[in-house]
Short mmCIF file of C-alpha atoms in Angstrom, two decimals:
data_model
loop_
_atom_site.label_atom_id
_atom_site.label_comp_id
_atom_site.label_asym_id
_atom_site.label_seq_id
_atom_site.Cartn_x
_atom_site.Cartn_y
_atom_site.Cartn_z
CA UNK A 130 16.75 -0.75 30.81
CA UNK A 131 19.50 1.68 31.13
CA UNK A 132 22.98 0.83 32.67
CA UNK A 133 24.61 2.90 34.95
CA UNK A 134 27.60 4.76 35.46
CA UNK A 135 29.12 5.60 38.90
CA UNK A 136 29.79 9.07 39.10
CA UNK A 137 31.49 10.52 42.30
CA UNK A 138 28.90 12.83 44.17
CA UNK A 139 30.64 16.02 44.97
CA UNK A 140 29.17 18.33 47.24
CA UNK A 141 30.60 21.94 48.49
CA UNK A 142 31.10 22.58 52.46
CA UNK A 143 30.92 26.21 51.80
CA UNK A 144 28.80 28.62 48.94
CA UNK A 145 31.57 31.06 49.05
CA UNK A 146 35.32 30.71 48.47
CA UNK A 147 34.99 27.05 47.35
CA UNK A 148 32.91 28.06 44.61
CA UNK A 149 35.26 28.06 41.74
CA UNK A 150 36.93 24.99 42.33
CA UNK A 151 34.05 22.92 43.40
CA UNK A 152 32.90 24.32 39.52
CA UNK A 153 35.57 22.88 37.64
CA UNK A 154 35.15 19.47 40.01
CA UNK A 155 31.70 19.35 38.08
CA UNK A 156 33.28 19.15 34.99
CA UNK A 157 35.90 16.88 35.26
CA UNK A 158 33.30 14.61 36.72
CA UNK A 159 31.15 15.42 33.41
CA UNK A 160 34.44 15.05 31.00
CA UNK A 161 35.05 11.84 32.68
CA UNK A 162 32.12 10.36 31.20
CA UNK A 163 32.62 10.58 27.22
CA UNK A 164 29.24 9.81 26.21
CA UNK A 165 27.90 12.79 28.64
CA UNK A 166 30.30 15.45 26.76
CA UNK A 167 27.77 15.06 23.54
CA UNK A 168 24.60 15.69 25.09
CA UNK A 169 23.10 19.55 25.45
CA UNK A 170 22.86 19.42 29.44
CA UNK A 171 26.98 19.02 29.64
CA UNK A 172 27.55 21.72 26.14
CA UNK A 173 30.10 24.26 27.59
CA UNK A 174 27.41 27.07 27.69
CA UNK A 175 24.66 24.98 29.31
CA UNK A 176 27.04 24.30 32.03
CA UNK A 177 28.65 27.77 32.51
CA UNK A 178 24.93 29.32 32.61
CA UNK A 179 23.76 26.48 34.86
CA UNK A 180 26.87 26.14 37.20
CA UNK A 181 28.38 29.71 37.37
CA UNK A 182 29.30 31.03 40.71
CA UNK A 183 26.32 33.80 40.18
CA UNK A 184 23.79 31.17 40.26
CA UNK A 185 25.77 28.95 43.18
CA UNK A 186 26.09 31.82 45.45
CA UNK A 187 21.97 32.61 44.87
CA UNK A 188 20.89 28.89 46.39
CA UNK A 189 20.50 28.19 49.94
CA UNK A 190 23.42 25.89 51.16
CA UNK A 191 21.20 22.95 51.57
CA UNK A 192 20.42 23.43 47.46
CA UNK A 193 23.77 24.45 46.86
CA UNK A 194 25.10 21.04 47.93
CA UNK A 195 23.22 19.54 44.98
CA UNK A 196 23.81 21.46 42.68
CA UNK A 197 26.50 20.31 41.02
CA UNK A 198 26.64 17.13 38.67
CA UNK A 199 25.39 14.50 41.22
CA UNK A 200 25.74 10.38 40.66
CA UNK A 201 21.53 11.05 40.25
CA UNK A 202 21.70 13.44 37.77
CA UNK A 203 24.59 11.73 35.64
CA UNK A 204 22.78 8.85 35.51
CA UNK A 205 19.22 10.06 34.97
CA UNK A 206 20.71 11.59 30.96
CA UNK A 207 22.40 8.26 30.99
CA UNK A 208 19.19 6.96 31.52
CA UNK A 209 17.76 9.61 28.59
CA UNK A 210 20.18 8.39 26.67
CA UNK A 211 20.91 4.89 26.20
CA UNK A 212 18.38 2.38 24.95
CA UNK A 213 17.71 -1.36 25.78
CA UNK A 214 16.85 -2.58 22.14
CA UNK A 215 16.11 -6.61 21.37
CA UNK A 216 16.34 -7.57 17.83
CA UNK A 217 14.41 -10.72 17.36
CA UNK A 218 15.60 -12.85 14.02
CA UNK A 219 18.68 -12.15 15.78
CA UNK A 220 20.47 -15.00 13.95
CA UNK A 221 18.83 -14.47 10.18
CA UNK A 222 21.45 -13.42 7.81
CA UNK A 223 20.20 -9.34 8.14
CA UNK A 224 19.01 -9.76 11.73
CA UNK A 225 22.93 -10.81 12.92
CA UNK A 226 24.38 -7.80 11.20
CA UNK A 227 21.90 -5.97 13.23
CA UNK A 228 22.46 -7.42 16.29
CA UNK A 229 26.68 -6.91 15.82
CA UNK A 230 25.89 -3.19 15.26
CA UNK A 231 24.08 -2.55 18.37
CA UNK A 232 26.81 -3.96 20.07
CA UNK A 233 29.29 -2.06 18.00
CA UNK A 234 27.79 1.01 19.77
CA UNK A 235 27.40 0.09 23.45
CA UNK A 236 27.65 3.86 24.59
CA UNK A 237 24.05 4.65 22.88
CA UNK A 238 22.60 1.04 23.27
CA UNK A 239 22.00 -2.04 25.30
CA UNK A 240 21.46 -4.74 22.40
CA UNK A 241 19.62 -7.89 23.04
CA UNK A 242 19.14 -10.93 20.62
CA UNK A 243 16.35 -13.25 20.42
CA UNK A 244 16.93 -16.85 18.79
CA UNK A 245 15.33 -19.82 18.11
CA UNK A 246 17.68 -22.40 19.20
CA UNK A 247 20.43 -22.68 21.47
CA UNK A 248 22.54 -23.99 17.73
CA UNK A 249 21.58 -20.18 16.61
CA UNK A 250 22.79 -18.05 20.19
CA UNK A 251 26.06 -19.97 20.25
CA UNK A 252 26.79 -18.85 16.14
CA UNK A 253 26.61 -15.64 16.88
CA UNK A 254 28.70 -15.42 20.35
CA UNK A 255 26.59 -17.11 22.99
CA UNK A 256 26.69 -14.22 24.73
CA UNK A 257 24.00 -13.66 27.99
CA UNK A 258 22.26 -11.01 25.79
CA UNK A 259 21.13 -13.87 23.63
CA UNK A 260 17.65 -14.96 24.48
CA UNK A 261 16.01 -18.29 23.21
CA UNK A 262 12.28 -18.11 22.39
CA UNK A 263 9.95 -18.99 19.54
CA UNK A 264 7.86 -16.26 18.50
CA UNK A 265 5.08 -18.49 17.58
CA UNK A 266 4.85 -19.15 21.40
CA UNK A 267 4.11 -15.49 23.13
CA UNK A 268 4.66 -16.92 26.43
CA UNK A 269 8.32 -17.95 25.33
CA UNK A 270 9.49 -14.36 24.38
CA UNK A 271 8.22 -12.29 27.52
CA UNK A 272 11.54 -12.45 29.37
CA UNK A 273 13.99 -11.13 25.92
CA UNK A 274 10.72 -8.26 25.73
CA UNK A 275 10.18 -7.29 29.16
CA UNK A 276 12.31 -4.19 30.24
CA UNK A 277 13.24 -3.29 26.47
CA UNK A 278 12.95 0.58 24.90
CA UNK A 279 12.66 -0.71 21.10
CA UNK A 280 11.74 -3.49 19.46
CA UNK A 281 13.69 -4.72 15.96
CA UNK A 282 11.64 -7.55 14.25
CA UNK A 283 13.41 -8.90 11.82
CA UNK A 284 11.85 -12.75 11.97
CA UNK A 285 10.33 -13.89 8.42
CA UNK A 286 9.49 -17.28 7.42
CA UNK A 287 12.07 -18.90 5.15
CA UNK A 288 11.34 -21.20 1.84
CA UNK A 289 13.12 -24.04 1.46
CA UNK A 290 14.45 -25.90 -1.56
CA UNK A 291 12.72 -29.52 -2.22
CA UNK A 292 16.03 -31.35 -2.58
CA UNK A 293 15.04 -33.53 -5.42
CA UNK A 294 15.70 -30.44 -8.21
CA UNK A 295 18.26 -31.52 -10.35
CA UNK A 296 19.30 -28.19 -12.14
CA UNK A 297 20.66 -30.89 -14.99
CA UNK A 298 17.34 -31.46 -16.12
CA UNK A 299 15.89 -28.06 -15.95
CA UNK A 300 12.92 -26.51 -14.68
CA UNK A 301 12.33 -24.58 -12.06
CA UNK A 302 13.19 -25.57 -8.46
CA UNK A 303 9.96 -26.00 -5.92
CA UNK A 304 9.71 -24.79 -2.62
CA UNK A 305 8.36 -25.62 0.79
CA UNK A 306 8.07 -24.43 4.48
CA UNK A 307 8.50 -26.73 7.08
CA UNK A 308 5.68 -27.90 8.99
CA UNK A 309 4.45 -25.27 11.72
CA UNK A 310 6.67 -22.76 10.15
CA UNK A 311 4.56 -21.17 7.52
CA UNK A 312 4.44 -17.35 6.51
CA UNK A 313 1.22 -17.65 8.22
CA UNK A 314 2.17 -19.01 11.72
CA UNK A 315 5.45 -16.83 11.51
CA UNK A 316 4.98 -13.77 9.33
CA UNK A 317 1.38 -12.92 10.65
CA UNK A 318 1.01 -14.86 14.17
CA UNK A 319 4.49 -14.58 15.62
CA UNK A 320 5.01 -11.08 14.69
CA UNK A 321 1.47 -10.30 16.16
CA UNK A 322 2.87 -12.12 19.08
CA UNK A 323 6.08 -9.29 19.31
CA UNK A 324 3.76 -6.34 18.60
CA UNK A 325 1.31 -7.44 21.37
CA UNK A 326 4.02 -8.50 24.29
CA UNK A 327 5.76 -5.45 23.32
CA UNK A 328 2.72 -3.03 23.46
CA UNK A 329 1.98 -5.15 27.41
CA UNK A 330 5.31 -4.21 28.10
CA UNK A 331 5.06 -0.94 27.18
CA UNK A 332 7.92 -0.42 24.43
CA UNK A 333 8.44 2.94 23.14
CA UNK A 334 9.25 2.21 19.19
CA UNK A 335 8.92 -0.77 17.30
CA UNK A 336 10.76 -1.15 13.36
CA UNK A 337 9.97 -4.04 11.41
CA UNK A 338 11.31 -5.19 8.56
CA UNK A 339 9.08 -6.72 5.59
CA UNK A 340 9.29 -6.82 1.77
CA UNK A 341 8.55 -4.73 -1.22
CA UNK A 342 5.95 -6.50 -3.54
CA UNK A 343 2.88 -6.57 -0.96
CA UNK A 344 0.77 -4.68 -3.37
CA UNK A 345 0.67 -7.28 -6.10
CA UNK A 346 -0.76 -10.54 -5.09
CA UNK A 347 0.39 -12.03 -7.94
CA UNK A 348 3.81 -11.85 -6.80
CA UNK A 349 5.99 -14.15 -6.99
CA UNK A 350 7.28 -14.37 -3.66
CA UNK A 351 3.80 -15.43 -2.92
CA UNK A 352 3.66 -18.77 -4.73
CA UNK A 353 6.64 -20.28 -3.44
CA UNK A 354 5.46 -22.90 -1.34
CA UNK A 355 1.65 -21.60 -1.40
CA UNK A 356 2.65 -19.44 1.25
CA UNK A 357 1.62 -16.33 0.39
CA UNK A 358 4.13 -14.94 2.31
CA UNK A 359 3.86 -11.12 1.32
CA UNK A 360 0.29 -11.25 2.16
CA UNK A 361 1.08 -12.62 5.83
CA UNK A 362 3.85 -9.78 6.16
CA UNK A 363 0.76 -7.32 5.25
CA UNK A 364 -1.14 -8.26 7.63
CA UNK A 365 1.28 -8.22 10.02
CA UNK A 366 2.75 -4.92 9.10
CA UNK A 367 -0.83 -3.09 9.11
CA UNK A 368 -1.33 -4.51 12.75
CA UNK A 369 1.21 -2.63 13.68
CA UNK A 370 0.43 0.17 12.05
CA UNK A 371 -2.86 0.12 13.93
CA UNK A 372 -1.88 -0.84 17.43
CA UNK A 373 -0.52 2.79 18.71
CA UNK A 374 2.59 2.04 19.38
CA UNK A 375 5.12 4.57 17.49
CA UNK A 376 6.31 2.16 14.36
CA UNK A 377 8.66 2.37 11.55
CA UNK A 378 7.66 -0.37 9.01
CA UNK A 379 10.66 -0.70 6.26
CA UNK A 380 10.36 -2.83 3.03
CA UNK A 381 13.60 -3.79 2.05
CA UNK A 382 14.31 -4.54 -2.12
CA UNK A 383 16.35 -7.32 -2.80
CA UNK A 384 18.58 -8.36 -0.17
CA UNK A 385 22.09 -8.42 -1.24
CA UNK A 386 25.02 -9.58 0.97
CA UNK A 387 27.34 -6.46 0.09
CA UNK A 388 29.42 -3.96 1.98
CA UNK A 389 27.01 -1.61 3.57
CA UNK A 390 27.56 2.63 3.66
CA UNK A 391 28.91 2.81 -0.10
CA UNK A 392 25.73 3.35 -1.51
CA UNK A 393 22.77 5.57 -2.51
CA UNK A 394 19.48 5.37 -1.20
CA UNK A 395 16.06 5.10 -2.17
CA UNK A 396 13.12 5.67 -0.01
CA UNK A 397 9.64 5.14 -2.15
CA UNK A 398 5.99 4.02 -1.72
CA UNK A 399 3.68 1.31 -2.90
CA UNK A 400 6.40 -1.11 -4.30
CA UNK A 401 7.07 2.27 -7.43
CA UNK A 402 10.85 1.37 -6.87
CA UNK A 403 9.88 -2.45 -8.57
CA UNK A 404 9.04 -0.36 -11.58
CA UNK A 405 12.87 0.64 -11.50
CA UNK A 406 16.53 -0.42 -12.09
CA UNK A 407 17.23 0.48 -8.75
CA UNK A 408 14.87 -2.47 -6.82
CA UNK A 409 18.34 -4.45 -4.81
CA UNK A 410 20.03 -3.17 -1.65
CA UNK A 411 22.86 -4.78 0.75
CA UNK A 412 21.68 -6.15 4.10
CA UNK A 413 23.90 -3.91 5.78
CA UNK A 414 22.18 -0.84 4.86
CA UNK A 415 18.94 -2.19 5.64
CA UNK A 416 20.65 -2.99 9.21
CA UNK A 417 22.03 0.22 9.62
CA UNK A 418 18.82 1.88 8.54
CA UNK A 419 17.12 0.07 11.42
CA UNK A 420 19.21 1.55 13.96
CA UNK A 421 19.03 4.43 12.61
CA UNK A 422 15.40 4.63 12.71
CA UNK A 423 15.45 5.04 16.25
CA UNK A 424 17.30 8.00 16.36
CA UNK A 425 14.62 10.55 14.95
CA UNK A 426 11.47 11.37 15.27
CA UNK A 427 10.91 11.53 11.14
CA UNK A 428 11.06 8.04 10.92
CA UNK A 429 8.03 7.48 13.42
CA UNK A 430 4.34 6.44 12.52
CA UNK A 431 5.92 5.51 8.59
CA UNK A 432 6.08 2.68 5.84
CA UNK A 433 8.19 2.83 3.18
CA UNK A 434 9.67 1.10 0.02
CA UNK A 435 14.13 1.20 0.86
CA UNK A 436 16.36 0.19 -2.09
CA UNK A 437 19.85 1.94 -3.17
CA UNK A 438 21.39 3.01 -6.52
CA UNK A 439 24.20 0.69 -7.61
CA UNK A 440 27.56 1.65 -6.00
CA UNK A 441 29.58 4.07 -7.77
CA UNK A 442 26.32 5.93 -8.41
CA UNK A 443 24.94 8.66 -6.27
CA UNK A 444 26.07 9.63 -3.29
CA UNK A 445 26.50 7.50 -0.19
CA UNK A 446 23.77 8.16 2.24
CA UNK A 447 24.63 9.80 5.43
CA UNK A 448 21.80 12.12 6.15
CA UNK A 449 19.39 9.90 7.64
CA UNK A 450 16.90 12.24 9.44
CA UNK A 451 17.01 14.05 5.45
CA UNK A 452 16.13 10.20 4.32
CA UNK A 453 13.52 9.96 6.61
CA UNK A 454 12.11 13.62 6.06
CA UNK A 455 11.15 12.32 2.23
CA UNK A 456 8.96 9.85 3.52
CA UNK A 457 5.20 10.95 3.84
CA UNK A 458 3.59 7.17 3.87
CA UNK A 459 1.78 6.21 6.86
CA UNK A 460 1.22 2.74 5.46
#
């Protein structure tokens, strides 16, 4: 949900004399607000053309008296404007960085977090925009959902060591999930869980964030603790795909825990950037390319492969609705 601003309601006692000043009352009001001086309705020409004393003196005075920027108005492009967004996985490694950047940027959005446990909320600041829930439990996550604009999944089942490998005597280390917390049960049912509470609730946008590598079931990632864990993502990311609700579906190369903004990057399709040098990219461009995603229309109803060029390389990507323009893939 949006938060609001108090604006002072200013309102003229006479449509002649007053006319000019009661004008440049309007914007102060609108200057007072920073966020309001970057949107089109408060531009210096849509104000002149929509405020001048031409079209004043024209209204009746009961019309007149609300015509200038009103506390409704203000807030109703606040309203436009600023989006309630709950990243869920909001204390995974990527899914924190996320989270900090919303907040970074409380003038466009109203971040929320969903955890696991209360040990996760209070590592990342406690704070009362922290929900606890378990994704695997749909009933658990209606309250972080309910009232949101996007959703951010970023919740993926994690592999753990078996902690008998002893590097000394070579081999390869083996892997398990936990019980109850299998790519299955998290990757395919708990996202399915987000999509479908999200859809009730009637979110407008929903970006998930998978892997590259689905295509090939011999993967890999797939054997590491029989999980299958790119086929579960799949499923999950097709799902969305099919449930109508406007998605962006982005899977991420090689996660790397670098400086984000520094780098090239790649958009491609059907894991063709595996095939490539260029198959890595830092967790804080994958955040950043989240948030980003929810800023224009090009990035809506797509899938695609995201990687980067190695730093020093290329040139740093700052053009996102040009990044998302490349991108034809539906799925």
């Amino acid at each position: 949900m949006a938060t609001l601003t108090r604006v002072t309601f200013i309102s003229a006692s006479s449509p002649s004399g007053s006319i000019g000043h009661s004008r440049n009352k309007c914007r102060q009001v609108a200057s007072s607000i920073p966020f309001l001086n970057s949107l089109p309705e408060f531009s210096s020409h849509a104000f002149r053309a929509r405020y001048s004393p031409s079209s004043l003196t024209s209204l009746p005075r009961t019309r007149y008296r609300r015509s200038c920027v009103s506390k409704t108005e203000a807030v109703k492009v606040l309203s436009m404007a600023k989006s309630t967004v709950l990243v869920t996985g909001a204390g995974g490694r990527t899914g924190q960085i996320v989270y900090k950047k919303l907040k970074e940027r409380s003038e466009q959005y109203a971040a929320r977090g969903l955890v696991r446990t209360e040990e996760s909320k209070q590592k990342i600041g406690g704070a009362d925009d922290l929900f606890i829930g378990d994704i695997r439990d749909s009933n658990s996550i209606i309250p972080a959902i309910q009232g949101i604009d996007a959703l951010l999944i970023l919740t993926s089942a994690v592999p753990k060591m078996k902690p008998d490998f002893d590097p000394a005597k070579g081999g390869r280390p083996e892997f398990y999930f936990e019980e109850g917390a299998y790519p299955e049960q998290v990757d395919w049912i708990g996202q399915k869980n987000q999509i479908d509470a999200a859809k009730a609730a009637g979110v407008k946008q929903i970006v998930l964030v998978g892997s590259m590598g689905g295509t090939n079931l011999n993967h890999p990632l797939n054997s590491l603790g029989n999980g299958n864990i790119l086929v579960w993502k799949r499923k999950a990311e097709q799902y969305l795909a099919d449930s109508g609700i406007p998605y962006t579906i982005i899977r991420a190369g090689g996660l790397q825990d670098k400086e984000g903004g520094i780098r090239e990057l790649l958009v491609g399709k059907d894991d063709e950037l595996l095939q490539t040098e260029t198959r890595t990219i830092a967790r804080a461009d994958v955040a950043e390319v989240c948030i980003q995603a929810l800023q224009f229309e090009e990035a809506k109803f797509k899938a695609f492969d995201l990687a980067s060029k190695p730093e020093g390389t290329g040139t740093p990507t700052k053009d996102f609705k040009a990044l998302f323009s490349q991108i034809t893939t539906r799925f």
